[in-house]
PDB file of C-alpha atoms in Angstrom:
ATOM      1  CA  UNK A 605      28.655  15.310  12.740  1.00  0.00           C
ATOM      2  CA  UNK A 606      26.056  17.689  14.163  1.00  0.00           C
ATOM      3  CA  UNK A 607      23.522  15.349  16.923  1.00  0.00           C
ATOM      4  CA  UNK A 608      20.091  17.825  16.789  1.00  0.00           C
ATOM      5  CA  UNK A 609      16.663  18.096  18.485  1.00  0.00           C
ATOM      6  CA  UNK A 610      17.392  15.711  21.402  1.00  0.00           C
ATOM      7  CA  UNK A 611      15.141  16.527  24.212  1.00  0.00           C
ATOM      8  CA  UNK A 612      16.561  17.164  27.519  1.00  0.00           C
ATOM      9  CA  UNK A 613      15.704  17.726  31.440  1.00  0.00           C
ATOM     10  CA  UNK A 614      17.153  18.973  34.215  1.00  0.00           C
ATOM     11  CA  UNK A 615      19.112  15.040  35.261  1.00  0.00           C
ATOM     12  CA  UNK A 616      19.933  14.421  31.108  1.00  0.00           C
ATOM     13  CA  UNK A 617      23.343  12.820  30.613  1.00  0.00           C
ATOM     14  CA  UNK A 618      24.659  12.235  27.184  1.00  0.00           C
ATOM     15  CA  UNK A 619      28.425  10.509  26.437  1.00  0.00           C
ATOM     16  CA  UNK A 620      30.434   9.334  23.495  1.00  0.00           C
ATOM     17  CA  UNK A 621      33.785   7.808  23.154  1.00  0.00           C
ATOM     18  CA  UNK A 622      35.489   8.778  20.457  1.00  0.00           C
ATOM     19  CA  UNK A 623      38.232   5.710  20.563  1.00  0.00           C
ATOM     20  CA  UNK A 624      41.089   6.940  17.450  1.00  0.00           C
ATOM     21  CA  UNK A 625      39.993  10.987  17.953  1.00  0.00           C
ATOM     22  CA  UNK A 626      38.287  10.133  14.271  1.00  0.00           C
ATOM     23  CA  UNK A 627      34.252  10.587  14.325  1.00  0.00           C
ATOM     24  CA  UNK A 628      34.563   7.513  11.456  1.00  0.00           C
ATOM     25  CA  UNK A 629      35.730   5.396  14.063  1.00  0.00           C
ATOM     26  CA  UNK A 630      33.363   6.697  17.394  1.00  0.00           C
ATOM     27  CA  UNK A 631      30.796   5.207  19.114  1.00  0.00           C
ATOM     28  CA  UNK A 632      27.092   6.310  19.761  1.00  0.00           C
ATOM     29  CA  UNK A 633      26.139   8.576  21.712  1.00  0.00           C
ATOM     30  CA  UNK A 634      24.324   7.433  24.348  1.00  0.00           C
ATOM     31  CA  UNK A 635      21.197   9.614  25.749  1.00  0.00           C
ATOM     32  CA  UNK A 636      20.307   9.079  29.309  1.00  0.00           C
ATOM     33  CA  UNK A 637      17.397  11.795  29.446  1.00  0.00           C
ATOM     34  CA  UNK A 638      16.136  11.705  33.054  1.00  0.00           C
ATOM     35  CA  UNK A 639      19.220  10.652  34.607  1.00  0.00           C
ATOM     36  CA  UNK A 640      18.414   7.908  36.223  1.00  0.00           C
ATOM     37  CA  UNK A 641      21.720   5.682  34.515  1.00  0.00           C
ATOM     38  CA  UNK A 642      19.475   3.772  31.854  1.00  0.00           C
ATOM     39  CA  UNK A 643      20.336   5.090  28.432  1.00  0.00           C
ATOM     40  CA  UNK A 644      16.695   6.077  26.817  1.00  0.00           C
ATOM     41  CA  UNK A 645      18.652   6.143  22.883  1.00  0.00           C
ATOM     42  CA  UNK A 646      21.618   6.568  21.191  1.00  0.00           C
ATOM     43  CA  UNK A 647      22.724   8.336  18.244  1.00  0.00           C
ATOM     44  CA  UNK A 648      25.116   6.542  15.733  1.00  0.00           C
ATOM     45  CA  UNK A 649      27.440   9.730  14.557  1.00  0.00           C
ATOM     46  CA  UNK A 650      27.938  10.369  10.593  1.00  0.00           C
ATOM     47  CA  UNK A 651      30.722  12.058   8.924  1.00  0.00           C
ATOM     48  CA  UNK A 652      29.219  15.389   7.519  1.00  0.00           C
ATOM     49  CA  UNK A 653      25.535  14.588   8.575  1.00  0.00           C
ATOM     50  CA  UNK A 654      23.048  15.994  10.965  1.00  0.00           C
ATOM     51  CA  UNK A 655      21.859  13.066  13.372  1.00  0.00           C
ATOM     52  CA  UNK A 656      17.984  13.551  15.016  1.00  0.00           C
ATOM     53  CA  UNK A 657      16.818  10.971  17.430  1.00  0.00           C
ATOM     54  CA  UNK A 658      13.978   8.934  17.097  1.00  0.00           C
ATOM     55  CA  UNK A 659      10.221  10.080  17.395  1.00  0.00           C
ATOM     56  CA  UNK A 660       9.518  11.342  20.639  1.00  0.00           C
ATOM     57  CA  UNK A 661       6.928   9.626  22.197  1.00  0.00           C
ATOM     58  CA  UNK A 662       4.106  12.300  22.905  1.00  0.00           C
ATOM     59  CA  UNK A 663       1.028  10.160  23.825  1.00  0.00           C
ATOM     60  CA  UNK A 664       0.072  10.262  27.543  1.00  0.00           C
ATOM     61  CA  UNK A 665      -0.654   6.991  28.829  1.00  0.00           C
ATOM     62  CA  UNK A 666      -4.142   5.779  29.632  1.00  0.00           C
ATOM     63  CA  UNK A 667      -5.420   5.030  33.051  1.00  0.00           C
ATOM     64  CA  UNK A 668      -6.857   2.449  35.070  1.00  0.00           C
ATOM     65  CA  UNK A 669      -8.970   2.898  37.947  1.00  0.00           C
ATOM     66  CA  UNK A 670      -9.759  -0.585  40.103  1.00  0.00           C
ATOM     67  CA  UNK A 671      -9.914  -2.535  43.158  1.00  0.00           C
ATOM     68  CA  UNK A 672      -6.888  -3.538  44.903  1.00  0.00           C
ATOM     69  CA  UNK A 673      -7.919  -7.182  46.480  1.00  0.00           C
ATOM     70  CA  UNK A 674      -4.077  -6.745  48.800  1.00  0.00           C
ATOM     71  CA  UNK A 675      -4.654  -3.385  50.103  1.00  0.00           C
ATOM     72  CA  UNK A 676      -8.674  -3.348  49.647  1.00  0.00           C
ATOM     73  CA  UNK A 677      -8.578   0.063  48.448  1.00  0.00           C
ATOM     74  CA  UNK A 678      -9.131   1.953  45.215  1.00  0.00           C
ATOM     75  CA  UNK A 679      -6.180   2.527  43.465  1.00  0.00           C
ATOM     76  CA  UNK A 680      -4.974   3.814  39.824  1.00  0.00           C
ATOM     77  CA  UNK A 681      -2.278   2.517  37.437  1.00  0.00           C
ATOM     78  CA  UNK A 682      -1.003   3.665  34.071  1.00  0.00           C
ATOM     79  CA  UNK A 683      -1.181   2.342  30.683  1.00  0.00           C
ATOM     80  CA  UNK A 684       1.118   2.864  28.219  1.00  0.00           C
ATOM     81  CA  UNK A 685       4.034   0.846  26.087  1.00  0.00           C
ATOM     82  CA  UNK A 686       6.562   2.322  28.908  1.00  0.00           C
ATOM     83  CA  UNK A 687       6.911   2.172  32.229  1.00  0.00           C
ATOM     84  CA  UNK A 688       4.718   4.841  34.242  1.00  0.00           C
ATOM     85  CA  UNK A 689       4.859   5.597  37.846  1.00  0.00           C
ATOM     86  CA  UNK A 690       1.871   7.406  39.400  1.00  0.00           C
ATOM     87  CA  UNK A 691       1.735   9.975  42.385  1.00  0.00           C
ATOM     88  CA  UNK A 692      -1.230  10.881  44.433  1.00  0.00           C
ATOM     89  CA  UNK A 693      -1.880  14.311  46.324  1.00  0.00           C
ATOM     90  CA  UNK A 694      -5.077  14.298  48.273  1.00  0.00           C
ATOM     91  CA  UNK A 695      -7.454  16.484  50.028  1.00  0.00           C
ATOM     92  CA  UNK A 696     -10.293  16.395  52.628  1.00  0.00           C
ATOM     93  CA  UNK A 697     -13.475  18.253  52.628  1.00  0.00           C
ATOM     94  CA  UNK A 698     -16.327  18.268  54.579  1.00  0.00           C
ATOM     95  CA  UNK A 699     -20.090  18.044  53.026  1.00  0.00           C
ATOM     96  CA  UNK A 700     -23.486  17.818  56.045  1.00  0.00           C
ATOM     97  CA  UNK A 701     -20.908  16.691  58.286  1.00  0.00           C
ATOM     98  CA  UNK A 702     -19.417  13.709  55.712  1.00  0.00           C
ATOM     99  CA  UNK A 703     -15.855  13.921  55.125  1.00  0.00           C
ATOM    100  CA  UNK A 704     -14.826  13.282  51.368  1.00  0.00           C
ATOM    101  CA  UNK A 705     -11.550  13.046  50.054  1.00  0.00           C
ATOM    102  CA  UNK A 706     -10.388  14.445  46.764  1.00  0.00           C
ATOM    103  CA  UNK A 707      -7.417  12.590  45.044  1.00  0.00           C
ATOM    104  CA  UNK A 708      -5.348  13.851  42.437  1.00  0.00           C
ATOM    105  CA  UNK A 709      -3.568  10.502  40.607  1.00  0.00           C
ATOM    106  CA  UNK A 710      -0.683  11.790  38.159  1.00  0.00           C
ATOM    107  CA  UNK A 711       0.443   9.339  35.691  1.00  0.00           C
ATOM    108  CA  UNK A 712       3.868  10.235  34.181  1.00  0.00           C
ATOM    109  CA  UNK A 713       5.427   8.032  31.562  1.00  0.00           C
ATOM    110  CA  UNK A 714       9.144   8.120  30.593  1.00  0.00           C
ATOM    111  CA  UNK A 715       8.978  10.598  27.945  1.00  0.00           C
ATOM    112  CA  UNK A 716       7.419  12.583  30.339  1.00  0.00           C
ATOM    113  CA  UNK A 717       3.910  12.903  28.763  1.00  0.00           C
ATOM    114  CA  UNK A 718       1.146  12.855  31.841  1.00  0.00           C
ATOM    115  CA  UNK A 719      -2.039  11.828  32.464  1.00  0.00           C
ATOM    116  CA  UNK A 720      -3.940  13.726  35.671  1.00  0.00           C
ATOM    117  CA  UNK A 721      -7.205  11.906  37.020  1.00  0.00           C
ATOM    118  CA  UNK A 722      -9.217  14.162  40.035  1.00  0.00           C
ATOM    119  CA  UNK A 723     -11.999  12.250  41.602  1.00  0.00           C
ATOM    120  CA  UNK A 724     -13.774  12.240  44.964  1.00  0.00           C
ATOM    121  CA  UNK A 725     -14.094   9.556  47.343  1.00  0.00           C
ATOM    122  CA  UNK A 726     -17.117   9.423  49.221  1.00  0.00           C
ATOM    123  CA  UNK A 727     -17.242   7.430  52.677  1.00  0.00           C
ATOM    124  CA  UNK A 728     -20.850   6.311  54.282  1.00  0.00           C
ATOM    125  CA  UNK A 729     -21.126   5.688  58.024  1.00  0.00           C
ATOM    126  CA  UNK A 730     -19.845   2.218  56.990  1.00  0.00           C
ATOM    127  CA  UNK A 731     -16.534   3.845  56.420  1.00  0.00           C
ATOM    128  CA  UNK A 732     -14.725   0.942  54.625  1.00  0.00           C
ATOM    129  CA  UNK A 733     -17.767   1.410  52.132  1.00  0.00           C
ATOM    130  CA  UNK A 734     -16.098   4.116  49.142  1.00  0.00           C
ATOM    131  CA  UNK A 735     -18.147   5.799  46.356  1.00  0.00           C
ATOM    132  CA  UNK A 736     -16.244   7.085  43.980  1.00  0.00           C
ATOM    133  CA  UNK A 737     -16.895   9.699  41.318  1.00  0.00           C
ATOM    134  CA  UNK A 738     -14.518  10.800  38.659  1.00  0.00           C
ATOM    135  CA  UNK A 739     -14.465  14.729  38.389  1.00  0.00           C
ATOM    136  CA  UNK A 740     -11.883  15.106  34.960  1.00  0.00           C
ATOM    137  CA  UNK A 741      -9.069  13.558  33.471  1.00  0.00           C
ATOM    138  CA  UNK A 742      -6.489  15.549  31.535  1.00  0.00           C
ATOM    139  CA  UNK A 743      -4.089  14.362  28.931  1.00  0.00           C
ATOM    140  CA  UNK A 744      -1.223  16.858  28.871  1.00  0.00           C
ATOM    141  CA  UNK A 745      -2.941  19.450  30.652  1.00  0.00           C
ATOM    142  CA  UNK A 746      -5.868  18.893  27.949  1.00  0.00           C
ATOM    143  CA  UNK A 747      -8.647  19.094  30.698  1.00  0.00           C
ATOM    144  CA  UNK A 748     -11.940  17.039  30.076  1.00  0.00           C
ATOM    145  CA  UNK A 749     -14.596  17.618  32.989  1.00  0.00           C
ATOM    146  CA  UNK A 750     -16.401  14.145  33.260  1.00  0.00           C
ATOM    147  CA  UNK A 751     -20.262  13.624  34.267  1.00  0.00           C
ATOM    148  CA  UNK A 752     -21.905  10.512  35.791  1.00  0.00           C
ATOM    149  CA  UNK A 753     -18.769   8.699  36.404  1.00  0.00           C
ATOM    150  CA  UNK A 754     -19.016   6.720  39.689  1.00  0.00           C
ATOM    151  CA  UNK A 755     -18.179   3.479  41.304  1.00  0.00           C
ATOM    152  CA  UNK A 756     -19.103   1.735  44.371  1.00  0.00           C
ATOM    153  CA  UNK A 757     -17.935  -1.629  46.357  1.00  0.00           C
ATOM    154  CA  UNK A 758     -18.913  -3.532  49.077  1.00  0.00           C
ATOM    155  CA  UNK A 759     -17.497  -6.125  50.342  1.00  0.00           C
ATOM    156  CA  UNK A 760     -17.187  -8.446  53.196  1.00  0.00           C
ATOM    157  CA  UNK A 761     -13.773 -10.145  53.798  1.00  0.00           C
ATOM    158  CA  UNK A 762     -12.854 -13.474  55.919  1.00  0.00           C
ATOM    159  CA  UNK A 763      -9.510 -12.318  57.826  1.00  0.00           C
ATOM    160  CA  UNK A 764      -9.779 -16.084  59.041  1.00  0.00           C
ATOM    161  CA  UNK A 765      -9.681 -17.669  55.896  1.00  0.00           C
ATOM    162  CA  UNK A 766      -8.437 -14.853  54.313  1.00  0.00           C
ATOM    163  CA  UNK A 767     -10.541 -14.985  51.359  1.00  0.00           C
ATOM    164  CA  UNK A 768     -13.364 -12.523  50.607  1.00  0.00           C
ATOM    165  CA  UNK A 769     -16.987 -13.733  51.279  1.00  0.00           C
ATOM    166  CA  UNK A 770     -18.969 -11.393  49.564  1.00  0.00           C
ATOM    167  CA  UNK A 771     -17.913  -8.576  46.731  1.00  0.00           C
ATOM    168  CA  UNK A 772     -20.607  -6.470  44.926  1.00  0.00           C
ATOM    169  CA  UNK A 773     -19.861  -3.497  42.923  1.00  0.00           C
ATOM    170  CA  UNK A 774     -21.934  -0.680  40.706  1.00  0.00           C
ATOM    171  CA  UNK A 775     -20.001   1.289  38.335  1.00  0.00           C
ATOM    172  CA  UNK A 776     -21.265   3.947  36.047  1.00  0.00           C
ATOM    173  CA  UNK A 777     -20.521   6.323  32.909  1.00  0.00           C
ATOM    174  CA  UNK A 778     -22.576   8.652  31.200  1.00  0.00           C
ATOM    175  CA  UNK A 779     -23.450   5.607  28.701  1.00  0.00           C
ATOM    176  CA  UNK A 780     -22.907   2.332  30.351  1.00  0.00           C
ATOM    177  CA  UNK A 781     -23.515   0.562  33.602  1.00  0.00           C
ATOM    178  CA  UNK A 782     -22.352  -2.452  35.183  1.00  0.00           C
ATOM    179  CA  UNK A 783     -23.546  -4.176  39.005  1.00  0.00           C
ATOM    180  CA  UNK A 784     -21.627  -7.616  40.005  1.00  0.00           C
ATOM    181  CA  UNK A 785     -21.995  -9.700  42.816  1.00  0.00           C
ATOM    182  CA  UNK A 786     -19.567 -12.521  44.038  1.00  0.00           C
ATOM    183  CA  UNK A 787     -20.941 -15.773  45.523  1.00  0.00           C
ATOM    184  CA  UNK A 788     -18.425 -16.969  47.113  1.00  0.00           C
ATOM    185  CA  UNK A 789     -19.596 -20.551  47.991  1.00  0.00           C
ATOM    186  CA  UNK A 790     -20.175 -21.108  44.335  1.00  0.00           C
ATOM    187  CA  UNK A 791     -16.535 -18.869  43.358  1.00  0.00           C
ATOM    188  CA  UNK A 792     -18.330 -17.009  40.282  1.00  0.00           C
ATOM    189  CA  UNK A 793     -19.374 -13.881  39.462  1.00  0.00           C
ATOM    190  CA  UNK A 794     -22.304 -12.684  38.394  1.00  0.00           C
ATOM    191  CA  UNK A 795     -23.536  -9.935  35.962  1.00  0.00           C
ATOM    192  CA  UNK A 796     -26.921  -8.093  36.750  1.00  0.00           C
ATOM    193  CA  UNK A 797     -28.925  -7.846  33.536  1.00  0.00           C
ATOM    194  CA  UNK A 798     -30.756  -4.009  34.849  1.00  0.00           C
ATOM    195  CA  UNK A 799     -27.745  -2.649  36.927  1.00  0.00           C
ATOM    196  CA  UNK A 800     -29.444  -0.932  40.387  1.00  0.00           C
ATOM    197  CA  UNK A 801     -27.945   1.125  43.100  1.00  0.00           C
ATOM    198  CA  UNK A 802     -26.093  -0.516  45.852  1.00  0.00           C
ATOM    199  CA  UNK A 803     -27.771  -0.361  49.378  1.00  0.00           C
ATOM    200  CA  UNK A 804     -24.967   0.175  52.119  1.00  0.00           C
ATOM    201  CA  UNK A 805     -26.883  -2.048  55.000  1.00  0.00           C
ATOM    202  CA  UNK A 806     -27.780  -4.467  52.029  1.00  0.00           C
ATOM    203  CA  UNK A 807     -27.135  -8.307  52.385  1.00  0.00           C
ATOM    204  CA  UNK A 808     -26.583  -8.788  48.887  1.00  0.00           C
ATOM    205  CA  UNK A 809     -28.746 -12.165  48.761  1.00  0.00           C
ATOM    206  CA  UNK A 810     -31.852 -10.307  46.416  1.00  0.00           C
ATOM    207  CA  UNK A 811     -29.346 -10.275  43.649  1.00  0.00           C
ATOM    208  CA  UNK A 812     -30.076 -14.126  42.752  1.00  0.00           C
ATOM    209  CA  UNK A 813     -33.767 -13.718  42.297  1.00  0.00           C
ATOM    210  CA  UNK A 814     -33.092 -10.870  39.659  1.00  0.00           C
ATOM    211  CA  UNK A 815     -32.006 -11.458  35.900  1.00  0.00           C
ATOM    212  CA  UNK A 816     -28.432 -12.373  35.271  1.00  0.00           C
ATOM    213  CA  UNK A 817     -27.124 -11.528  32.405  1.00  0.00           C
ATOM    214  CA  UNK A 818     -23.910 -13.023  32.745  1.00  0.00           C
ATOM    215  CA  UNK A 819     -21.849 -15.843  34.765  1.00  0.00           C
ATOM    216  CA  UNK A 820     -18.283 -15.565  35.421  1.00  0.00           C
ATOM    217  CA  UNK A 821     -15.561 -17.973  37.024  1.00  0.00           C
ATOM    218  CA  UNK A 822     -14.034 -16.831  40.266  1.00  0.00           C
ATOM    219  CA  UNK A 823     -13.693 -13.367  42.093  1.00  0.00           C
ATOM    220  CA  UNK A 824     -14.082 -10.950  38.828  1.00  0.00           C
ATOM    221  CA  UNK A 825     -14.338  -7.156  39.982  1.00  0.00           C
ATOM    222  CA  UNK A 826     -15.503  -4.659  37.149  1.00  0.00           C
ATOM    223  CA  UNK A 827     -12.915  -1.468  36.971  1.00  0.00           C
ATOM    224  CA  UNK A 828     -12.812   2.132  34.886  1.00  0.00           C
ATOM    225  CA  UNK A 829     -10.523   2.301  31.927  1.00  0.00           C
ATOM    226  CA  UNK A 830      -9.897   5.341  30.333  1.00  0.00           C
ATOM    227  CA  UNK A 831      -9.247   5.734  26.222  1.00  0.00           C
ATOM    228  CA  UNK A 832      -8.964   9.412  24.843  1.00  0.00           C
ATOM    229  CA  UNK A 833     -10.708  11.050  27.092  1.00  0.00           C
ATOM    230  CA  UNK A 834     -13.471   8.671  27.024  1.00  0.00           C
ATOM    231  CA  UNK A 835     -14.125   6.083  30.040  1.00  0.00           C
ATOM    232  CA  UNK A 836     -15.194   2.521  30.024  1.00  0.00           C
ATOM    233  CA  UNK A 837     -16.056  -0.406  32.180  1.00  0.00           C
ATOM    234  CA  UNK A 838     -14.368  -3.694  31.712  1.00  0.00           C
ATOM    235  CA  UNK A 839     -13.943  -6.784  33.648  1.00  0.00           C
TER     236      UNK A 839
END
């Protein structure tokens, strides 16, 4: 039996027991390609045959970019039939004395396939106010440069009854746009029909004498998805 193609890193372990010294009689081989003592495949040996492993898995996984309601940050997850983990590297710059901070968010899945999102937190004077702009996302190292791409939230949160009071968000691609507002007291949602700019020292109470387009149940805070290379909002 000849085992062929199997990818390997620098942690791969591979093992087969070969129980009567026939290769009839031995068991697969078992693949564990990052090392980390989970076997990814195995190979069932046969007699006089040349055994390949499965399709590799060479799509990068999507990514999500949203609101974290525990940490009250903006944060970034993988999609993607596996398990992904994601690592961030950042770096601050200064702009007419504003400090923004430019994140790097790598999504790596477990055949190794990544996704790389860049984007640039802005902070006002309220400082627990952030804009957000996507600058490219790269499948790969495919690089796509994105335009228009931004997000904002505001919120006001009850540390007494730990619950938030007020949530508003505006988030934006080069051909959509969504604004939200949370009303707490009634626990919905609501949907502007003409999205507009967020105000930083606004109270968020003009929202109800504009159109609505929509009405949603409980605290529902639009987020960026991405799907080749193209982002959406959803919520």
């Amino acid at each position: 039996t000849t085992f062929a193609g199997i990818p390997t890193s620098a942690g791969t372990k591979v093992e087969m027991e070969v129980t009567d010294g026939t290769i009839g009689n031995a068991l697969p081989l078992e693949v564990d390609f990052d090392g980390d003592d989970t076997i990814d495949f195995s190979l069932k040996p046969k007699v006089g045959e040349t055994v390949f492993p499965p399709a590799l898995d060479q799509t990068p996984p999507e990514a999500r970019m949203f609101f974290d309601t525990e940490t009250k940050t903006v944060a970034v997850e993988g999609i993607d039939e596996n398990p992904t983990t994601v690592t961030y590297s950042t770096t601050s710059t200064k702009h007419k004395k504003q400090k923004d901070k430019i994140t790097t968010a790598t999504i790596t899945d477990q055949a190794e396939n990544t996704t790389v999102l860049i984007y640039r937190e802005k902070f006002s004077n309220f400082k627990w106010i952030p804009q957000v702009e996507i600058i490219s996302l790269s499948y790969n190292g495919a690089l796509t440069n994105l335009k228009n791409t931004k997000l904002k939230y505001i919120w006001i949160f009850d540390k007494k009854k730990e619950k938030y009071r007020m949530f508003a968000t505006n988030l934006r691609t080069s051909s959509d746009a969504v604004e939200s507002h949370y009303r707490s007291k009634q626990d919905i949602t609501i949907i502007m029909s003409k999205p507009q700019e967020l105000d930083d020292s606004d109270d968020d109470s003009s929202a109800d004498k504009r159109l609505i387009r929509e009405k949603l149940s409980g605290l529902v805070i639009p987020e960026f998805v991405t799907n080749q290379g193209v982002v959406s909002i959803k919520y």
